[in-house]
Short mmCIF file of C-alpha atoms and ligand atoms in Angstrom, two decimals:
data_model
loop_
_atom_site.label_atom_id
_atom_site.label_comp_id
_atom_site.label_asym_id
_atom_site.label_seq_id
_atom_site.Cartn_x
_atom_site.Cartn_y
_atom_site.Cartn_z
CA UNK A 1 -22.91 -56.20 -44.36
CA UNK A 2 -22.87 -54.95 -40.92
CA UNK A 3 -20.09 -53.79 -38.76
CA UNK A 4 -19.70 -53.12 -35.18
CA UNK A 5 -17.74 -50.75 -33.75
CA UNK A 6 -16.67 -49.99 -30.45
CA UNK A 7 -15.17 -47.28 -28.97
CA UNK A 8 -11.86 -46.55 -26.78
CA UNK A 9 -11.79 -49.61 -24.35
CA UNK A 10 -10.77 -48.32 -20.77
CA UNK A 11 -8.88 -50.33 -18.57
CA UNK A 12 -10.28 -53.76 -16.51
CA UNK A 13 -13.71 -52.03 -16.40
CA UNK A 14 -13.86 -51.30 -20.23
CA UNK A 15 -12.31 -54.96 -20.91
CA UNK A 16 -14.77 -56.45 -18.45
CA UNK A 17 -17.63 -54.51 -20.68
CA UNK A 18 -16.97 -56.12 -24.00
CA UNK A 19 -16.22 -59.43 -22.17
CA UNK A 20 -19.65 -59.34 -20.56
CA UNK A 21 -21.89 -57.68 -23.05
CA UNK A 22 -20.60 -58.03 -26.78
CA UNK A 23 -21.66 -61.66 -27.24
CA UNK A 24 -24.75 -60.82 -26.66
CA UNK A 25 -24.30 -57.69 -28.91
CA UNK A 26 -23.37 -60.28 -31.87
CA UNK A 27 -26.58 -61.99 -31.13
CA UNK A 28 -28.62 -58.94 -31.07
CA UNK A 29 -27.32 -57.11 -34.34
CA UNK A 30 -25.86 -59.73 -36.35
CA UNK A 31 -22.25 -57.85 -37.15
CA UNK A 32 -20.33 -59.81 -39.74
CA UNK A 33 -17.01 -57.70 -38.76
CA UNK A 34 -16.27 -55.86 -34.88
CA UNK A 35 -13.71 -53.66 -34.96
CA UNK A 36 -12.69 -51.82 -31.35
CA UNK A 37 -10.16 -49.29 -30.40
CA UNK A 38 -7.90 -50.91 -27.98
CA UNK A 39 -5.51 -47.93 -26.63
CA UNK A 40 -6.80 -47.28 -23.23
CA UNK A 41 -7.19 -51.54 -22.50
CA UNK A 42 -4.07 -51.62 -20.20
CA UNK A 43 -5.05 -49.43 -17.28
CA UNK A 44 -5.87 -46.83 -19.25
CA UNK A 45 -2.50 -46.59 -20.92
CA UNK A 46 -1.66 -48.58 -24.56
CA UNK A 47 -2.57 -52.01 -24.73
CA UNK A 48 -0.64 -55.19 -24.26
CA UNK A 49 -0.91 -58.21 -25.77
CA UNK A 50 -2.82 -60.36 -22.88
CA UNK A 51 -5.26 -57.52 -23.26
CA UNK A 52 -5.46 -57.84 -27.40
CA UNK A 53 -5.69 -61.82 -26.87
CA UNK A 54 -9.08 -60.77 -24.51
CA UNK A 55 -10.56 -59.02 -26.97
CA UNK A 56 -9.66 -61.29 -29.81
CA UNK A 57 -11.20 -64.14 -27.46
CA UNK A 58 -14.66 -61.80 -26.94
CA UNK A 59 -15.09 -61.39 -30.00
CA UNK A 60 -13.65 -58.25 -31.67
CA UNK A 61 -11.95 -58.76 -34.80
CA UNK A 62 -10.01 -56.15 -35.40
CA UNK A 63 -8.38 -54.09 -32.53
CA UNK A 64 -7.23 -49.81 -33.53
CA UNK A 65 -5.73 -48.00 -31.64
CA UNK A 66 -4.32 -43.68 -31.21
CA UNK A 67 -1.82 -41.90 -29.60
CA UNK A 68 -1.93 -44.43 -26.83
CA UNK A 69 -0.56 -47.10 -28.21
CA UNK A 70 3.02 -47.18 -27.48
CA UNK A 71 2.58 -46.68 -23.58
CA UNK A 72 2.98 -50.34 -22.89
CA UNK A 73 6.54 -50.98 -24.18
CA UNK A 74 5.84 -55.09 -24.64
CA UNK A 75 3.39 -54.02 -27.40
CA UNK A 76 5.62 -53.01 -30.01
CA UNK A 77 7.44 -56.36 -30.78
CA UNK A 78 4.00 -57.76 -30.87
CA UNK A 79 3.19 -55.41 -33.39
CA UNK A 80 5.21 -56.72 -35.88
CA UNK A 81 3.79 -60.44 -35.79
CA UNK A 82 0.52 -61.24 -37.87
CA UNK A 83 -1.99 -59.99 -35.47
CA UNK A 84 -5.41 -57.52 -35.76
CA UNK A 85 -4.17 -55.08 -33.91
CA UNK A 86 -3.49 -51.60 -35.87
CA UNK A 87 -1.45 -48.25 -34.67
CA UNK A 88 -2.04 -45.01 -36.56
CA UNK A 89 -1.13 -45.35 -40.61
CA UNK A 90 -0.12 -42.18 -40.31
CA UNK A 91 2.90 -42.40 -38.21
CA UNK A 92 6.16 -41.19 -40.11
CA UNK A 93 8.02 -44.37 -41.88
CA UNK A 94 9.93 -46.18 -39.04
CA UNK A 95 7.05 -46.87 -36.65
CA UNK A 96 6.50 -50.41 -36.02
CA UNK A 97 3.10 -52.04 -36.63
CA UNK A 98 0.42 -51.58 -39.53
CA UNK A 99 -1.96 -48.91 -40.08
CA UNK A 100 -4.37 -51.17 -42.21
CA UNK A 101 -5.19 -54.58 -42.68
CA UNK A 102 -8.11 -56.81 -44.17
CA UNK A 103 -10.73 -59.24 -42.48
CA UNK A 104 -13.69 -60.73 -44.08
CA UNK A 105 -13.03 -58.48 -47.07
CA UNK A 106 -13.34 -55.20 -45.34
CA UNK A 107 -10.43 -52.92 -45.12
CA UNK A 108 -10.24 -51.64 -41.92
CA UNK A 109 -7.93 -48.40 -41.46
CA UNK A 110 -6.48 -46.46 -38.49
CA UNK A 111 -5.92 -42.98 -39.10
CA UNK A 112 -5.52 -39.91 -36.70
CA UNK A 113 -5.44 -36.60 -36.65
CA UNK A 114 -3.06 -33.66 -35.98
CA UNK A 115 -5.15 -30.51 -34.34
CA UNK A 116 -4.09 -30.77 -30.47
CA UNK A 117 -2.05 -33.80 -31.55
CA UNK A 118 1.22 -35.29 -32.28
CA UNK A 119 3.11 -34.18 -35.82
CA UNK A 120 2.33 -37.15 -37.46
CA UNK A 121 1.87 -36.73 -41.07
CA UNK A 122 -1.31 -35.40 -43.04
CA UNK A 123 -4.05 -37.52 -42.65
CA UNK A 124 -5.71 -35.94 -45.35
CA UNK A 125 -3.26 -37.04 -47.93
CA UNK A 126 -2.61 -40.44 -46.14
CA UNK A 127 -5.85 -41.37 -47.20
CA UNK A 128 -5.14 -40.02 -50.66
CA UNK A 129 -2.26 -41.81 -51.07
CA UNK A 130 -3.19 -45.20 -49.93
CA UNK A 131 -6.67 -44.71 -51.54
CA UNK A 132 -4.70 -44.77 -55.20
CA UNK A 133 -1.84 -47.39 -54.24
CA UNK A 134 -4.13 -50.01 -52.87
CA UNK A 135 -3.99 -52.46 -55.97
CA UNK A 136 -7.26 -53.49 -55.82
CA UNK A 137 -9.10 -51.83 -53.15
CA UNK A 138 -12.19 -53.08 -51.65
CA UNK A 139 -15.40 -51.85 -51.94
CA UNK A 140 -15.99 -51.76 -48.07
CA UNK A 141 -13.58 -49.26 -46.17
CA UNK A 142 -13.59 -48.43 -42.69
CA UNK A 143 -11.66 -45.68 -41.16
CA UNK A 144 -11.35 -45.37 -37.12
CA UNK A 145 -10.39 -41.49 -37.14
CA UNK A 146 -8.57 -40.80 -34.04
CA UNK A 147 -8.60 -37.33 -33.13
CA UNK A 148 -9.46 -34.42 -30.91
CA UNK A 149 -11.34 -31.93 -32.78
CA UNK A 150 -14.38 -32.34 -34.15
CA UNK A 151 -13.88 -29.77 -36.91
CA UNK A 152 -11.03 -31.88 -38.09
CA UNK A 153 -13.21 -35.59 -37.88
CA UNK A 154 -15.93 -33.59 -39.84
CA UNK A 155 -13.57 -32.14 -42.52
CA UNK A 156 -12.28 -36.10 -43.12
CA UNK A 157 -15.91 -37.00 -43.20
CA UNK A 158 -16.45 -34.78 -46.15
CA UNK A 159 -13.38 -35.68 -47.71
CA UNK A 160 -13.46 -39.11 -47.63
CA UNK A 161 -17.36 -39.03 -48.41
CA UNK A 162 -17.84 -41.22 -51.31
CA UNK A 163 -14.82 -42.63 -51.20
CA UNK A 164 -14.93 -44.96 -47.75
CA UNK A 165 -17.69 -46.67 -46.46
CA UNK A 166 -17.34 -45.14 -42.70
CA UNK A 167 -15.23 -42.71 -41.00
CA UNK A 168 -15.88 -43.12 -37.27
CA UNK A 169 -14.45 -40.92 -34.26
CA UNK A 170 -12.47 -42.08 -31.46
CA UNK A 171 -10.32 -40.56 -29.01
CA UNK A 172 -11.75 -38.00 -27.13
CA UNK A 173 -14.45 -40.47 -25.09
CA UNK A 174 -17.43 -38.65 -25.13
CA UNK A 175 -19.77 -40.02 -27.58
CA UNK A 176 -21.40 -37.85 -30.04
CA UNK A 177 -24.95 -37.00 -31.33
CA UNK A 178 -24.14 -36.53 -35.41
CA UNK A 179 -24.23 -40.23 -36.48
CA UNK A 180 -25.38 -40.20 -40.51
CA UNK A 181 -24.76 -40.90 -43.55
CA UNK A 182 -23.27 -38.27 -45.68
CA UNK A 183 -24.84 -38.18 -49.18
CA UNK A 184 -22.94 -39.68 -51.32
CA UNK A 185 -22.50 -42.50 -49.16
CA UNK A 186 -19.97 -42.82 -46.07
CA UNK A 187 -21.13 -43.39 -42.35
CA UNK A 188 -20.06 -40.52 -40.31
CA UNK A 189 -19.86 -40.09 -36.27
CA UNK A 190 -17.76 -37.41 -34.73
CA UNK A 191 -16.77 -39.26 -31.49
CA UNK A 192 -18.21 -43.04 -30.77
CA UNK A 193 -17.18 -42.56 -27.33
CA UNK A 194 -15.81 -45.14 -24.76
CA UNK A 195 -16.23 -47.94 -23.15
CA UNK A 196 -15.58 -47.78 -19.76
CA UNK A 197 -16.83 -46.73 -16.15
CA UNK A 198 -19.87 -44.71 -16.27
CA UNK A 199 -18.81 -42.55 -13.00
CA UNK A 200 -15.66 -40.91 -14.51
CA UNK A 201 -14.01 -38.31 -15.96
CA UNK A 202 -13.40 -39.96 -19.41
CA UNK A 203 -11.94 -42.97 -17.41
CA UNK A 204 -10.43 -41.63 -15.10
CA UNK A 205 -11.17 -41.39 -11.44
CA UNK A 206 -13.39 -38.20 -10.56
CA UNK A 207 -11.47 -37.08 -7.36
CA UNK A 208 -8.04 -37.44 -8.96
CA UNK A 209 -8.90 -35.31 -12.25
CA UNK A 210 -10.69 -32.60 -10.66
CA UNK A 211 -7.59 -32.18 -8.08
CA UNK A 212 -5.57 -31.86 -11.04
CA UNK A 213 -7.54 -29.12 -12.80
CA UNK A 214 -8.11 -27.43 -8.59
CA UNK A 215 -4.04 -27.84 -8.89
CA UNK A 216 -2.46 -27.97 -12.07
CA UNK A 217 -0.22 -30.55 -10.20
CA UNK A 218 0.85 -33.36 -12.11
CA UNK A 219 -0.27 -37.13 -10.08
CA UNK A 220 -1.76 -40.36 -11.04
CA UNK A 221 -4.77 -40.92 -12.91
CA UNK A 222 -6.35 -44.20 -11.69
CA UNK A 223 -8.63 -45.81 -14.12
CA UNK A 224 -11.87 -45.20 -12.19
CA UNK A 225 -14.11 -48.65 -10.52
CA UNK A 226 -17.92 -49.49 -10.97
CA UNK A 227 -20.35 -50.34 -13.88
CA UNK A 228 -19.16 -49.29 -17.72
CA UNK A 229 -20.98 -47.99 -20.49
CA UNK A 230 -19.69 -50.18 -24.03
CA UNK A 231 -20.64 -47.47 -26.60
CA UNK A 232 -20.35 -48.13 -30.12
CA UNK A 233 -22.45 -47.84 -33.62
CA UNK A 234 -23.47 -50.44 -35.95
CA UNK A 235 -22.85 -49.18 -39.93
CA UNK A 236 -24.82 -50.91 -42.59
CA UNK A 237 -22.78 -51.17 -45.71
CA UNK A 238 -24.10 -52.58 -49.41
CA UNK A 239 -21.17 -54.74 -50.26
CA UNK A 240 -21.77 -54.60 -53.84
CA UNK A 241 -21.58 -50.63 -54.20
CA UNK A 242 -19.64 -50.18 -50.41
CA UNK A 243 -21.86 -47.12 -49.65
CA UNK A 244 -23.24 -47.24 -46.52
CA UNK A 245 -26.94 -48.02 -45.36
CA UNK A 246 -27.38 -46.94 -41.86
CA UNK A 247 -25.45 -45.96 -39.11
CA UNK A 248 -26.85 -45.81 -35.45
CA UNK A 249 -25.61 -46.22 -32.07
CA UNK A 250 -25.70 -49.30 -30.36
CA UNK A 251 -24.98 -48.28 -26.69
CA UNK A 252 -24.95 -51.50 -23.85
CA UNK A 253 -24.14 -50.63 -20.26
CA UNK A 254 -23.59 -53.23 -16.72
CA UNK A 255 -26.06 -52.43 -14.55
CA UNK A 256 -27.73 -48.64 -13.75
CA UNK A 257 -26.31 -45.84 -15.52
FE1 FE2 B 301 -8.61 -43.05 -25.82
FE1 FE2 B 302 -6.36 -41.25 -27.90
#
């Protein structure tokens, strides 16, 4: 089985990306599942559910998302209706939404981390926990591990390794170089990266972030214009055991880099 995923969609440009490039993407690798991480889809900020209904409609099946995800206020009743679209499972109880779901017989997990974070609760034992309450799990388990420090997205590698089929990186929207499979068996990237406009500052507009590191001043952080990179990886998983095959990137980008 092979699965697609993208990494952190950023604003119109980012949207624009998958909208343009991921049919052909389907064409060219086949994926029988496309999972993408949604939270930067509304100007940078959360997601709302126009943007979800774009993404369903280009063909991602499953939307994740991070710390982002409450920004857009109309999201969170949305949440709680029957749509792919997950938040963090990690969340303390009382957060709307679901951290997991299943498509196509994959379970497909949101998780994030806590180093330079928000408290949420240990991600470590979240897995742990739903790993031995799932009835009947799956053998094919994807985790989108949203986080900002690499030494915590490689500690979850090793401890999940074995156990899921993939733990992939999102978050901090610089793609990484480590994509492989640990040996006994999960898909492992630090960081898939995002998709959004090449000329940026992780998004954002170049002027406006370097005048905030020149000032320390607080100000607005357009979503910057022109051509976007869609990064993502395609894992390779044998469904029968649900250890994974291959994992490589699968980078697309509009126009000149
Ligand atoms: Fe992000
Ligand atoms: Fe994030």
């Amino acid at each position: 089985m092979r699965i697609l995923v993208i990494g952190d969609i950023v604003g119109r440009p980012g949207r624009r990306a998958v909208v343009d490039l991921l049919p052909g993407m389907r064409q060219k690798h086949r994926p029988e599942l496309v999972i993408a991480n949604g939270e930067n889809a509304a100007h940078g900020r959360g997601i709302t559910p126009r943007n979800v209904q774009e993404l369903v409609g280009a063909g991602v099946d499953v939307v994740t998302s991070g710390n982002h995800v409450w920004d857009q206020k109309e999201i969170i009743p949305y949440m709680e209706a029957s749509v792919p679209l997950l938040r963090p499972i990690n969340y303390p109880s009382g957060a709307p939404g679901q951290g997991y779901l299943m498509q196509s017989g994959v379970l497909v997990v949101n998780l994030m981390g806590r180093t330079h974070m928000y408290n949420v609760e240990c991600p470590f034992r979240t897995m742990d926990r739903l790993l031995a309450e799932l009835p009947s799990p799956p053998k094919t388990i994807i985790v989108d591990f949203h986080c900002e420090a690499t030494s915590e997205k490689v500690a979850m590698g090793w401890y999940l390794d074995g156990r899921v089929s993939a733990v992939v990186g999102t978050h901090t929207h610089v793609p990484t170089a480590d994509a492989r499979v640990l040996p006994k068996g999960t898909a492992y990237i630090s960081d898939i990266g995002m998709t959004g406009p090449t000329c940026s500052i992780i998004g954002n507009e170049i002027s406006a972030v370097i005048n905030r590191f020149l000032t320390q001043m607080p100000g607005p952080l357009p979503v910057a214009e022109g051509p976007a990179v869609l990064s993502a990886v395609l894992v390779e998983v044998d469904d029968i055991t649900g250890r994974a095959l291959k994992i490589k990137r699968v980078d697309e980008y509009e126009g000149d880099l």
